[in-house]
PDB file of C-alpha atoms in Angstrom:
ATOM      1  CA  UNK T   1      59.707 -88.431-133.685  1.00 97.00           C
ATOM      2  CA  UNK T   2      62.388 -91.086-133.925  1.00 97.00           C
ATOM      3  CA  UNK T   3      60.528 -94.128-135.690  1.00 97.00           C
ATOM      4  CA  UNK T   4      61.566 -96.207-133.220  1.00 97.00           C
ATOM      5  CA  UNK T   5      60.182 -94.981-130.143  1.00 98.00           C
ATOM      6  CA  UNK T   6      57.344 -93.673-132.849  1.00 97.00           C
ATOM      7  CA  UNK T   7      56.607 -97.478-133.625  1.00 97.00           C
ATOM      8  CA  UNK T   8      56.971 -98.737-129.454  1.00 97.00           C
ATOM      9  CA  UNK T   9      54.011 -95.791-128.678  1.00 98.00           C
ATOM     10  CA  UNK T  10      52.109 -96.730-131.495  1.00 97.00           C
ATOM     11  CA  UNK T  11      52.153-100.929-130.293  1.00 97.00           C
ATOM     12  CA  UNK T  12      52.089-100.096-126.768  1.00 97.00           C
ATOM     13  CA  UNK T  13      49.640 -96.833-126.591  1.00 98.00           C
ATOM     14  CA  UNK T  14      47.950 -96.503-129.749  1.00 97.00           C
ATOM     15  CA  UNK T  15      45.458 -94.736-128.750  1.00 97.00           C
ATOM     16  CA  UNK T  16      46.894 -91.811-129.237  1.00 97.00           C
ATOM     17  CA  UNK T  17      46.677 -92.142-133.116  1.00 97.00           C
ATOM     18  CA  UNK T  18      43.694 -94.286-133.176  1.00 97.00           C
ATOM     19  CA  UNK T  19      40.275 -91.874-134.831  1.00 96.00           C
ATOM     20  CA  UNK T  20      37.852 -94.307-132.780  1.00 97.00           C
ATOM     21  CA  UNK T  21      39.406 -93.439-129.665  1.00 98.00           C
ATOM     22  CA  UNK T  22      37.505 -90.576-127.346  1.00 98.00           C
ATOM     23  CA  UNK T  23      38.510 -88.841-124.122  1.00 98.00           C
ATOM     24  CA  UNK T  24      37.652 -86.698-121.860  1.00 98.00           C
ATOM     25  CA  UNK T  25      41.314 -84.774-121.202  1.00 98.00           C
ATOM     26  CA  UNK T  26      42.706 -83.817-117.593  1.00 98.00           C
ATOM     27  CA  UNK T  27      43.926 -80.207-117.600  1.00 98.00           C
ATOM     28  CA  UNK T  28      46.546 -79.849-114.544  1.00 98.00           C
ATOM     29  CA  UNK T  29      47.208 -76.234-113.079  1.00 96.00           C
ATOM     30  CA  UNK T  30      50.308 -74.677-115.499  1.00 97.00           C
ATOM     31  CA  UNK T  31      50.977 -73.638-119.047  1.00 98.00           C
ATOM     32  CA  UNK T  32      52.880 -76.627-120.020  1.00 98.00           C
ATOM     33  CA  UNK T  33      49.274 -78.722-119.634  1.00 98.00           C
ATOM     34  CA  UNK T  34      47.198 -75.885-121.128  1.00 98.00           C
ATOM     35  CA  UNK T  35      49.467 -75.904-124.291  1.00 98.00           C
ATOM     36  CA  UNK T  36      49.670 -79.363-124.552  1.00 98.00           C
ATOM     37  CA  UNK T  37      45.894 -79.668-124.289  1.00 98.00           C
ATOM     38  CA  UNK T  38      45.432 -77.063-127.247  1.00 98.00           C
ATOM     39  CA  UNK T  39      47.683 -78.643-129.115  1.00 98.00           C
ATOM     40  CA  UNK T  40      46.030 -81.730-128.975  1.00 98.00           C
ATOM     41  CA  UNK T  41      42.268 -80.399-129.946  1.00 98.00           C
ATOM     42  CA  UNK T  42      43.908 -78.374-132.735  1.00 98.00           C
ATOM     43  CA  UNK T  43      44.967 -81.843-134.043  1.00 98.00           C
ATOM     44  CA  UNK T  44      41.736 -83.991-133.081  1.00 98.00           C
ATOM     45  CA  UNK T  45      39.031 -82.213-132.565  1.00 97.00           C
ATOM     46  CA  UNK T  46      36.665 -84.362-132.801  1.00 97.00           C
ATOM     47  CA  UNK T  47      37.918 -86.799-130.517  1.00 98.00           C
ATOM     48  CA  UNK T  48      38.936 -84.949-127.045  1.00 98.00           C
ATOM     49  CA  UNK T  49      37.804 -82.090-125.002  1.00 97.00           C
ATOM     50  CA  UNK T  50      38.809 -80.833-121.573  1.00 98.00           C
ATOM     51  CA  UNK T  51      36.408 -82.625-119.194  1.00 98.00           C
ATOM     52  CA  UNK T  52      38.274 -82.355-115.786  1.00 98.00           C
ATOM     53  CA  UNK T  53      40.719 -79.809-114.356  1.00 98.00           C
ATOM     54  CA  UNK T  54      43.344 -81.014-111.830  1.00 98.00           C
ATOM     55  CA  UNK T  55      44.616 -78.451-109.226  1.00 96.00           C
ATOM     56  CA  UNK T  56      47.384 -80.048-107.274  1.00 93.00           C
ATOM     57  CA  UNK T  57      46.203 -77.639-104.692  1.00 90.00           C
ATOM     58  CA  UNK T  58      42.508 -78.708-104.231  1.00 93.00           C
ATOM     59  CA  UNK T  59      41.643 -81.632-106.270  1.00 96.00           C
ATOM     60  CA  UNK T  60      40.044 -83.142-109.383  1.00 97.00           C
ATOM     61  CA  UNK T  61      37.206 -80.587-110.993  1.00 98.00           C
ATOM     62  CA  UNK T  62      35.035 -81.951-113.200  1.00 98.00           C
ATOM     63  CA  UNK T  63      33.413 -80.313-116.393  1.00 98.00           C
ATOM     64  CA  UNK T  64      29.039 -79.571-116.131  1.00 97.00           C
ATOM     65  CA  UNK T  65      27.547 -81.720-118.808  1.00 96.00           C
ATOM     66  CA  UNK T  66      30.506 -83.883-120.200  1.00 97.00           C
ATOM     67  CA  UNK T  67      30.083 -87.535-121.098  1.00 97.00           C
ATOM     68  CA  UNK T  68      31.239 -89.022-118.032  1.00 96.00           C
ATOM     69  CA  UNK T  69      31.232 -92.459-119.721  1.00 97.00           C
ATOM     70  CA  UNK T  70      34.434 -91.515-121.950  1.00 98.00           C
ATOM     71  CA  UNK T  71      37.612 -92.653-120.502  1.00 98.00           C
ATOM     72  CA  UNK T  72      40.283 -89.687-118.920  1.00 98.00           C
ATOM     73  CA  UNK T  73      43.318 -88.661-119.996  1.00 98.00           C
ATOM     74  CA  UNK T  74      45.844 -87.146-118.088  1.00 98.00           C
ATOM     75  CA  UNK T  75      47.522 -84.381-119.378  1.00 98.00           C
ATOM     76  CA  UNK T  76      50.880 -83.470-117.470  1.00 98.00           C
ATOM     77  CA  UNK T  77      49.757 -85.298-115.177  1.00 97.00           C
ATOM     78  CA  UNK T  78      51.532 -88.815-113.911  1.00 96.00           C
ATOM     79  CA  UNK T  79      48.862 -91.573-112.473  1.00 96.00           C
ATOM     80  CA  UNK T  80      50.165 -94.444-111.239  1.00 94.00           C
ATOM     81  CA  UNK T  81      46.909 -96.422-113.842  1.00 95.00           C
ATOM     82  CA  UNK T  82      44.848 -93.979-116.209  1.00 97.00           C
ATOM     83  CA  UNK T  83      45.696 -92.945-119.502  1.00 98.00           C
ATOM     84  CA  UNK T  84      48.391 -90.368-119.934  1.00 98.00           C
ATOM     85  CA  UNK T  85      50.725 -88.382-121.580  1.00 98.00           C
ATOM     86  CA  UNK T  86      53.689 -86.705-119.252  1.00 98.00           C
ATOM     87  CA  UNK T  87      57.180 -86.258-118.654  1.00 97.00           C
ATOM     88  CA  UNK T  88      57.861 -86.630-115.065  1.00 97.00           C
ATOM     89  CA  UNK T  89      60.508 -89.465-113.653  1.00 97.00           C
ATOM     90  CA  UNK T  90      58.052 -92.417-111.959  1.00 96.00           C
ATOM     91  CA  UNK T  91      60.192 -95.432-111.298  1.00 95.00           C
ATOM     92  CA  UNK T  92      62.351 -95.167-107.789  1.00 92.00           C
ATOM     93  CA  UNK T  93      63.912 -98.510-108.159  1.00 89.00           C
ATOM     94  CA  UNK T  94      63.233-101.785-109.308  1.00 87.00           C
ATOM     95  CA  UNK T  95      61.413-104.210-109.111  1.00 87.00           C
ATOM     96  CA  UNK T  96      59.221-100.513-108.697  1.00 90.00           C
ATOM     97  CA  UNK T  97      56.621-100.688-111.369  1.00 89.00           C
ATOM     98  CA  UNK T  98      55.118 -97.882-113.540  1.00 94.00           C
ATOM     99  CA  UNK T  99      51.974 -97.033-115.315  1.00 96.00           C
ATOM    100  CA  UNK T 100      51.876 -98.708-118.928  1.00 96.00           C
ATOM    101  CA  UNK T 101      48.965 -96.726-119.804  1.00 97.00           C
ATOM    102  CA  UNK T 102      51.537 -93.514-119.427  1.00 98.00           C
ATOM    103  CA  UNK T 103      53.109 -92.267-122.861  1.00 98.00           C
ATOM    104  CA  UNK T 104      56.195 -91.231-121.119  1.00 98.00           C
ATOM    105  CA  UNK T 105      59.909 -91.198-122.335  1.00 98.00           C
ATOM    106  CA  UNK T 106      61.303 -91.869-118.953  1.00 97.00           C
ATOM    107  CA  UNK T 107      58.960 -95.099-118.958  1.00 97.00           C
ATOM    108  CA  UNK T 108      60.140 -96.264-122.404  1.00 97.00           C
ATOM    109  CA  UNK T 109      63.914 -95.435-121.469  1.00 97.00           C
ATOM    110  CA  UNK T 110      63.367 -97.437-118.409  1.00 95.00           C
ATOM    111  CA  UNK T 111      64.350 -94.129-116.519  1.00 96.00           C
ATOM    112  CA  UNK T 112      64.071 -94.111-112.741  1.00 94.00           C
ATOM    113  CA  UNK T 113      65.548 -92.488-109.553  1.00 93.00           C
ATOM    114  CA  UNK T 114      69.328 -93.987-109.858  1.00 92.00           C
ATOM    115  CA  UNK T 115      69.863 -92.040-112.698  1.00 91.00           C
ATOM    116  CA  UNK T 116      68.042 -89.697-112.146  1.00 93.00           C
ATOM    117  CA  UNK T 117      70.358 -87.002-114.223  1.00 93.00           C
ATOM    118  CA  UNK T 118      69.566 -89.051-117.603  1.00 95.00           C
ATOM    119  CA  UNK T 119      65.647 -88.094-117.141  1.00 96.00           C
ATOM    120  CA  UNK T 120      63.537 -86.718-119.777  1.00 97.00           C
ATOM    121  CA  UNK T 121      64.397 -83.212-119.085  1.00 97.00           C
ATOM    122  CA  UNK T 122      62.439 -81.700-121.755  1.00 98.00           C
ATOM    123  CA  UNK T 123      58.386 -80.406-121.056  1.00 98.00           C
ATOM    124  CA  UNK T 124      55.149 -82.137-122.030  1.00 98.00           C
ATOM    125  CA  UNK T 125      54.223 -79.851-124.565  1.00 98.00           C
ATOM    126  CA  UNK T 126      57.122 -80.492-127.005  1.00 98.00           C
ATOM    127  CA  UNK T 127      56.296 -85.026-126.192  1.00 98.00           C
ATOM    128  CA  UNK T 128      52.399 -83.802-127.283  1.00 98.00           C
ATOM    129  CA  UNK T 129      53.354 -81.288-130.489  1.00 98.00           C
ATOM    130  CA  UNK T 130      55.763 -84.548-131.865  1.00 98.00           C
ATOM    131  CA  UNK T 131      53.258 -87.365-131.308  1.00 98.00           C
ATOM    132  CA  UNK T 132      51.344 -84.439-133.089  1.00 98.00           C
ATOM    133  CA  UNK T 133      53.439 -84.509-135.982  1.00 97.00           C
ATOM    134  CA  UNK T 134      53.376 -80.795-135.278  1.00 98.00           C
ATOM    135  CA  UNK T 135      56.094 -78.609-136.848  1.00 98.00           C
ATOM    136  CA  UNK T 136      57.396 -75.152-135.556  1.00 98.00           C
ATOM    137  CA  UNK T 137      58.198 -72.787-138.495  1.00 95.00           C
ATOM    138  CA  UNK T 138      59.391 -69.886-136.855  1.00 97.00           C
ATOM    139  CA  UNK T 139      62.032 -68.394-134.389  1.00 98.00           C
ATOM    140  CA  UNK T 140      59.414 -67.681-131.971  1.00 97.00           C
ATOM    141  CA  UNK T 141      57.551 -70.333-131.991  1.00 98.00           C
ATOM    142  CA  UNK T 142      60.238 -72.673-131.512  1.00 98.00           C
ATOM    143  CA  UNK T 143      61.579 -70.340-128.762  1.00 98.00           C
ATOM    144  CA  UNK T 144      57.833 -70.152-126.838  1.00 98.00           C
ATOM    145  CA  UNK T 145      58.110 -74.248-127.291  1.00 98.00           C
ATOM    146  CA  UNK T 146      60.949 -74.179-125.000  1.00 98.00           C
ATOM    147  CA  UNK T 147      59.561 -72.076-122.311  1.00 98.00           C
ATOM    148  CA  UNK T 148      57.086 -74.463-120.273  1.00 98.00           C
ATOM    149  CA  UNK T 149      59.043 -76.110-117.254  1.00 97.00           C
ATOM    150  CA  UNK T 150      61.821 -74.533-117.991  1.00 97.00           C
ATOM    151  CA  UNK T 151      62.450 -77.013-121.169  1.00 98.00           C
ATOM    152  CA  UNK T 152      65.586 -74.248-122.062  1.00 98.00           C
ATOM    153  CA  UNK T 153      67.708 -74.994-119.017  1.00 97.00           C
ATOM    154  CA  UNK T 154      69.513 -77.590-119.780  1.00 96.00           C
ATOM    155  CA  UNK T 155      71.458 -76.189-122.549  1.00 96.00           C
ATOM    156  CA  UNK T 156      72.661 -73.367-120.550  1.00 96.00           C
ATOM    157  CA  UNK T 157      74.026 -75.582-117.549  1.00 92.00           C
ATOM    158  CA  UNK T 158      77.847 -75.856-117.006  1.00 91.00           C
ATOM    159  CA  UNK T 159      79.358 -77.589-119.965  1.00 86.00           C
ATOM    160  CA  UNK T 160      80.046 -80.701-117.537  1.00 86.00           C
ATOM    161  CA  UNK T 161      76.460 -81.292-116.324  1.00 88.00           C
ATOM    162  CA  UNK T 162      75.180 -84.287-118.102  1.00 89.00           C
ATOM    163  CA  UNK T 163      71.424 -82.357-118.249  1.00 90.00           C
ATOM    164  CA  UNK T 164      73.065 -80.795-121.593  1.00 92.00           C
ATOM    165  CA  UNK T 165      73.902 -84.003-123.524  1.00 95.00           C
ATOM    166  CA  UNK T 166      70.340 -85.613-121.998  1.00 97.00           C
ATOM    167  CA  UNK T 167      68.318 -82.418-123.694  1.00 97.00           C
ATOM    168  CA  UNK T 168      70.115 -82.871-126.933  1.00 97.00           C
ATOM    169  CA  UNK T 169      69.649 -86.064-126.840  1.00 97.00           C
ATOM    170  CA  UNK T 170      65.790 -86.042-126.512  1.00 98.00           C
ATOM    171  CA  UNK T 171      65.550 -82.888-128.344  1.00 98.00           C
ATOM    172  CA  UNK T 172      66.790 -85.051-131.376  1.00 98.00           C
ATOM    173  CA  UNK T 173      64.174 -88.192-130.334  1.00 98.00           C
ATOM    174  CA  UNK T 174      61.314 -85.780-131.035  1.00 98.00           C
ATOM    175  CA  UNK T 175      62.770 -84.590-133.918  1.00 98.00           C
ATOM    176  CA  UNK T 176      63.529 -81.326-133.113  1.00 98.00           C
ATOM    177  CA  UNK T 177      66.729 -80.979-133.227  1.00 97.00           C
ATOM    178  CA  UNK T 178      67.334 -78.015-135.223  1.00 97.00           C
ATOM    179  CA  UNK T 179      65.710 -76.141-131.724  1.00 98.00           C
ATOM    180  CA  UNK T 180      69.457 -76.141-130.330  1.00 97.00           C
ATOM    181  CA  UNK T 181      69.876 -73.247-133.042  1.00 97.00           C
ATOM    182  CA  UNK T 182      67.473 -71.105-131.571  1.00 98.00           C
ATOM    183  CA  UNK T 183      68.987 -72.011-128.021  1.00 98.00           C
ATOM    184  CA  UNK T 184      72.756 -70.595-128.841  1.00 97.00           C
ATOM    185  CA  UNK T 185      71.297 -67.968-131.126  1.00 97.00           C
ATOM    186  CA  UNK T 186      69.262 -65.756-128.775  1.00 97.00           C
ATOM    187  CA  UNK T 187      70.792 -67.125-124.889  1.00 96.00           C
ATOM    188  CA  UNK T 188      69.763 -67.913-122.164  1.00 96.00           C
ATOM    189  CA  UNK T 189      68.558 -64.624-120.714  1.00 97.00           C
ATOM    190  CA  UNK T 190      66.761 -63.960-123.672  1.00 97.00           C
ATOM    191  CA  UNK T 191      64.586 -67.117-123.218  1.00 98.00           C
ATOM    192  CA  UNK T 192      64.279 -65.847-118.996  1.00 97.00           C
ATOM    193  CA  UNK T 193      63.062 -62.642-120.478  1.00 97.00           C
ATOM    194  CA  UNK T 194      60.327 -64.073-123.010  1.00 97.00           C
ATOM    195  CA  UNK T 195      59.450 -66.513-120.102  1.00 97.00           C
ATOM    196  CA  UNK T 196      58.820 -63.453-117.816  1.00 97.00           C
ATOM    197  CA  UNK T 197      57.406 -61.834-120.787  1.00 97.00           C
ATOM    198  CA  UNK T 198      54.596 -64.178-121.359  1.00 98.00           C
ATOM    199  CA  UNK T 199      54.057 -64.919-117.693  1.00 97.00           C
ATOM    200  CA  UNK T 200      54.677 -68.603-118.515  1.00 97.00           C
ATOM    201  CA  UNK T 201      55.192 -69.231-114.946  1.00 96.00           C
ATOM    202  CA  UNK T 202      51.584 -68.324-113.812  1.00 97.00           C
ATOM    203  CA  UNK T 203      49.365 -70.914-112.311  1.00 97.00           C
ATOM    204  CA  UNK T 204      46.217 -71.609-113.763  1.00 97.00           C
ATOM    205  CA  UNK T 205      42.967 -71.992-111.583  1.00 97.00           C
ATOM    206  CA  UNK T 206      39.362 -72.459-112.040  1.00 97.00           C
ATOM    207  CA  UNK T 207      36.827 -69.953-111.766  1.00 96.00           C
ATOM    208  CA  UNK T 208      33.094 -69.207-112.814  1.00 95.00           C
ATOM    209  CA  UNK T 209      33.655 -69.322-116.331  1.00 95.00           C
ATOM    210  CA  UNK T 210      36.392 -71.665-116.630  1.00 98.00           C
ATOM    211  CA  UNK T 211      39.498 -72.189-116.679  1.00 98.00           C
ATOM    212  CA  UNK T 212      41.799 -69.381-116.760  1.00 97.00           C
ATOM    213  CA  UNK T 213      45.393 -68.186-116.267  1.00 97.00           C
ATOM    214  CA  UNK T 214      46.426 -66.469-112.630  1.00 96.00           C
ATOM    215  CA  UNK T 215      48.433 -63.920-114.674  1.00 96.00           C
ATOM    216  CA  UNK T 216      47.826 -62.656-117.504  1.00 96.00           C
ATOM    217  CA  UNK T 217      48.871 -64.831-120.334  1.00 97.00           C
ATOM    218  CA  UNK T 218      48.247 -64.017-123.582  1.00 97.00           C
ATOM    219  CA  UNK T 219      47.121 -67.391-125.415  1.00 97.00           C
ATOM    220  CA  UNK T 220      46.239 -65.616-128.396  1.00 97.00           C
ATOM    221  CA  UNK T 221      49.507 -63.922-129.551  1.00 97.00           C
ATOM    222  CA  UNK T 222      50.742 -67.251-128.372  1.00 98.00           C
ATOM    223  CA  UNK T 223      48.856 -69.941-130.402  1.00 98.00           C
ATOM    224  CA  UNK T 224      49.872 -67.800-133.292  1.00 98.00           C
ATOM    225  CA  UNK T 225      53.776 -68.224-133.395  1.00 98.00           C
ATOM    226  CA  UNK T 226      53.340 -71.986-132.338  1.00 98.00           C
ATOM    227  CA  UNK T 227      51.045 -72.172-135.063  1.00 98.00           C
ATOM    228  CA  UNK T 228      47.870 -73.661-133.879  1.00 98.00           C
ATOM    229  CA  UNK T 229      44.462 -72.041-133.699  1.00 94.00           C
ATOM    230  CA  UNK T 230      43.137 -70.010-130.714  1.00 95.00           C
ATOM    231  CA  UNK T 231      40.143 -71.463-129.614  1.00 94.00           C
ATOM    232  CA  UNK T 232      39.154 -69.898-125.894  1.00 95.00           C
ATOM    233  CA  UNK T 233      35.905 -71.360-126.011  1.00 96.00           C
ATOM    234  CA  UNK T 234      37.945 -74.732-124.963  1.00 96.00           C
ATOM    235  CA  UNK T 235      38.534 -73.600-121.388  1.00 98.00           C
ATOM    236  CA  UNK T 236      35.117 -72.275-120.966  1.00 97.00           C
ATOM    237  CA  UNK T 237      32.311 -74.087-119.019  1.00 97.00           C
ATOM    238  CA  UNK T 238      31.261 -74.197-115.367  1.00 98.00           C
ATOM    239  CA  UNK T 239      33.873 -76.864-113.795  1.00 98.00           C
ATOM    240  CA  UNK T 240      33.007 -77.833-109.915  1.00 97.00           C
ATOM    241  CA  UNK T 241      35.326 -79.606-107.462  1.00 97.00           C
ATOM    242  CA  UNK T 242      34.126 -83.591-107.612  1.00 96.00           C
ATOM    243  CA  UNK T 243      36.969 -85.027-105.366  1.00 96.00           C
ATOM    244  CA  UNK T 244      38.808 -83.229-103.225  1.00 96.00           C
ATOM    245  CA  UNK T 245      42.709 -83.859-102.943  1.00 96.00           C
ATOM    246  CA  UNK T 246      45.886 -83.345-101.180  1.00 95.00           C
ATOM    247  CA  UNK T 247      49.362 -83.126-102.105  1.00 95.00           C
ATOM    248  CA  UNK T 248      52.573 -83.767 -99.993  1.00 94.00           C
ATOM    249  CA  UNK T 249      56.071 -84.690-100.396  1.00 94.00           C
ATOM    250  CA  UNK T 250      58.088 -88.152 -99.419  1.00 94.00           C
ATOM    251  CA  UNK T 251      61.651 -89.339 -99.320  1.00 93.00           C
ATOM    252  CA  UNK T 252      62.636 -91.521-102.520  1.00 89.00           C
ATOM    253  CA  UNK T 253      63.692 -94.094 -99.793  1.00 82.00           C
ATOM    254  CA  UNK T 254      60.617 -95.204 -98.451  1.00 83.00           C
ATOM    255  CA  UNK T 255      57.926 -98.024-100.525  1.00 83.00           C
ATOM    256  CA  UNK T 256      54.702 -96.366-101.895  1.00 88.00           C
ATOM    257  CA  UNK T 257      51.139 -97.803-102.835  1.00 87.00           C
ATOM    258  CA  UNK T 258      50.936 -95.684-105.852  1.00 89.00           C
ATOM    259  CA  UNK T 259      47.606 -96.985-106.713  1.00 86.00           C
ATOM    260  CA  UNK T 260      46.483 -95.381-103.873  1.00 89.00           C
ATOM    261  CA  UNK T 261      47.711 -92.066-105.448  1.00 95.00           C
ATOM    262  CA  UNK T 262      46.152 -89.668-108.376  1.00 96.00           C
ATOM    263  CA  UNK T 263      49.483 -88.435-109.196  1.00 96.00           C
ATOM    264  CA  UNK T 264      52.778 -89.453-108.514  1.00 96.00           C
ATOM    265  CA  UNK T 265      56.625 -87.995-110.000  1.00 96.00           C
ATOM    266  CA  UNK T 266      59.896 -87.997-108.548  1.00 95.00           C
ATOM    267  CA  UNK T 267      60.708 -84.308-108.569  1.00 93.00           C
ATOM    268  CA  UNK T 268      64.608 -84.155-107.004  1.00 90.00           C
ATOM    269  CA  UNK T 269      66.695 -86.692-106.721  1.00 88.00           C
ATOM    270  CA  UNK T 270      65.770 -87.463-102.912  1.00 89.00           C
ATOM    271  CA  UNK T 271      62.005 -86.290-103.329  1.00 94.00           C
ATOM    272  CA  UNK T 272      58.877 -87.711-105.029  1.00 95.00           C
ATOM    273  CA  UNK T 273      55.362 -85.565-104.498  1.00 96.00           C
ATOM    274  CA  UNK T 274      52.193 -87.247-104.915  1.00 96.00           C
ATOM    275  CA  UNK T 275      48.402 -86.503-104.548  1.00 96.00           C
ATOM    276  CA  UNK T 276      45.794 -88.380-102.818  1.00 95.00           C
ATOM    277  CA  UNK T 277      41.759 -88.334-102.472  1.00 94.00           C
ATOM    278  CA  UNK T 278      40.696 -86.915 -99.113  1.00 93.00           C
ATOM    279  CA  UNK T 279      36.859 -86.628 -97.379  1.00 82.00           C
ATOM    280  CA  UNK T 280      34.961 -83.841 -99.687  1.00 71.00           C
ATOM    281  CA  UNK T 281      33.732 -82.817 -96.716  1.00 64.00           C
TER     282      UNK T 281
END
């Protein structure tokens, strides 16, 4: 990553590379969060494990027998106060404030909803494997890296859209420049064809034994070209739903009470979504 905004995580969130820190992560319902999450236990271990699972569709799940005392971390996942890591546009417009607790590019590029083009347009996975330090030494790993949310896009958008500077641009940030090779050497229908492939659009639920894939996604043959180690025994355990949620959609022109919100991300240009705690019962 670019030792500036390296050096502005590091003094403003540095928990992320502190060895005393411990958290309980927040798994959210896609493959970009999954990755991201294995990323981050193939790098620490010791000091995280997936102790909730957030389905925009239900609500927060919590993991049987975690240590509830350890602080959360969101993973893909934008709340307006908790710790997180994401890449989602949360500012509309000033004096609009945003979480400080969020390691976010849009939030250190004092992104918001007027320009709304310039966003991070990248995924959360590639933000996590450069805080990492992570390094992709093959074709298809770099190629799989792109995949979540769509992170190839940009590149193939009409030479005039400004999402294709904005990608190079943050592809560079993270130090991973050298991606935009793989993205004019293979095309853009060969990265809609490994997408489809590898069923990286599937939702991810829980069920009895954990958390698991809609489709069927091979994590395995996966973990292998990104090259970090397969663990499957991280999704396991018996999750159950401790506050139940609902999601709905708002007009960017209207004030919110984020802190009344468990997620929050401007999603179009004239569109935020958020989440909210409802009665369990």
């Amino acid at each position: 990553m670019r030792r500036d905004y390296l050096e502005r995580i590091k003094k403003e969130n540095g928990w992320i590379f502190d060895k005393d820190f411990k958290a309980n992560l927040i798994c959210t319902d896609d493959a970009d969060s999954v990755l991201s999450c294995f990323m981050l236990l193939h790098y620490y271990p010791e000091r995280f494990e997936i102790g909730y699972f957030y389905d925009f569709r239900d609500g927060l799940y919590m993991k049987l027998g975690i240590n509830e005392d350890l602080p959360m971390v969101g993973v893909d996942l934008s709340h307006p106060t908790i710790k997180c890591i994401s890449n989602h546009l949360t500012k509309m417009f000033p004096p609009d404030t945003v979480n400080k607790n969020d390691i976010n590019l849009n939030i250190i590029d004092n992104n918001d909803a007027r320009n709304y083009f310039a966003k991070y347009n990248l995924n959360t996975f590639l933000l996590v494997s450069s805080l990492c330090g992570h390094e992709f030494d093959n074709d298809i790993g770099k190629v799989i890296a792109l995949l979540p949310d769509s992170a190839y896009k940009p590149r193939f958008q009409p030479i005039q859209y400004q999402d294709r500077d904005v990608q190079e641009k943050y592809l560079y940030i993270l130090g991973y420049g050298n991606m935009l090779d793989v993205l004019d050497k293979y095309g853009r229908d060969k990265f809609i064809r490994a997408q489809n492939a590898l069923n990286i659009y599937s939702k991810v639920w829980v069920t009895d034994t954990g958390i698991e894939f809609v489709e069927n996604v091979d994590l395995e043959v996966i973990c292998k070209y990104i090259g970090i180690n397969y663990n499957p025994s991280i999704l396991e355990g018996l999750f159950y739903l401790t506050e139940k949620h609902r999601s709905s959609t708002g007009k960017i022109d209207k004030m919110y009470d984020k802190e009344d919100y468990f997620s929050f991300a401007i999603t179009r240009q004239n569109q935020v979504k958020y989440s909210y705690r409802v009665d369990l019962r």
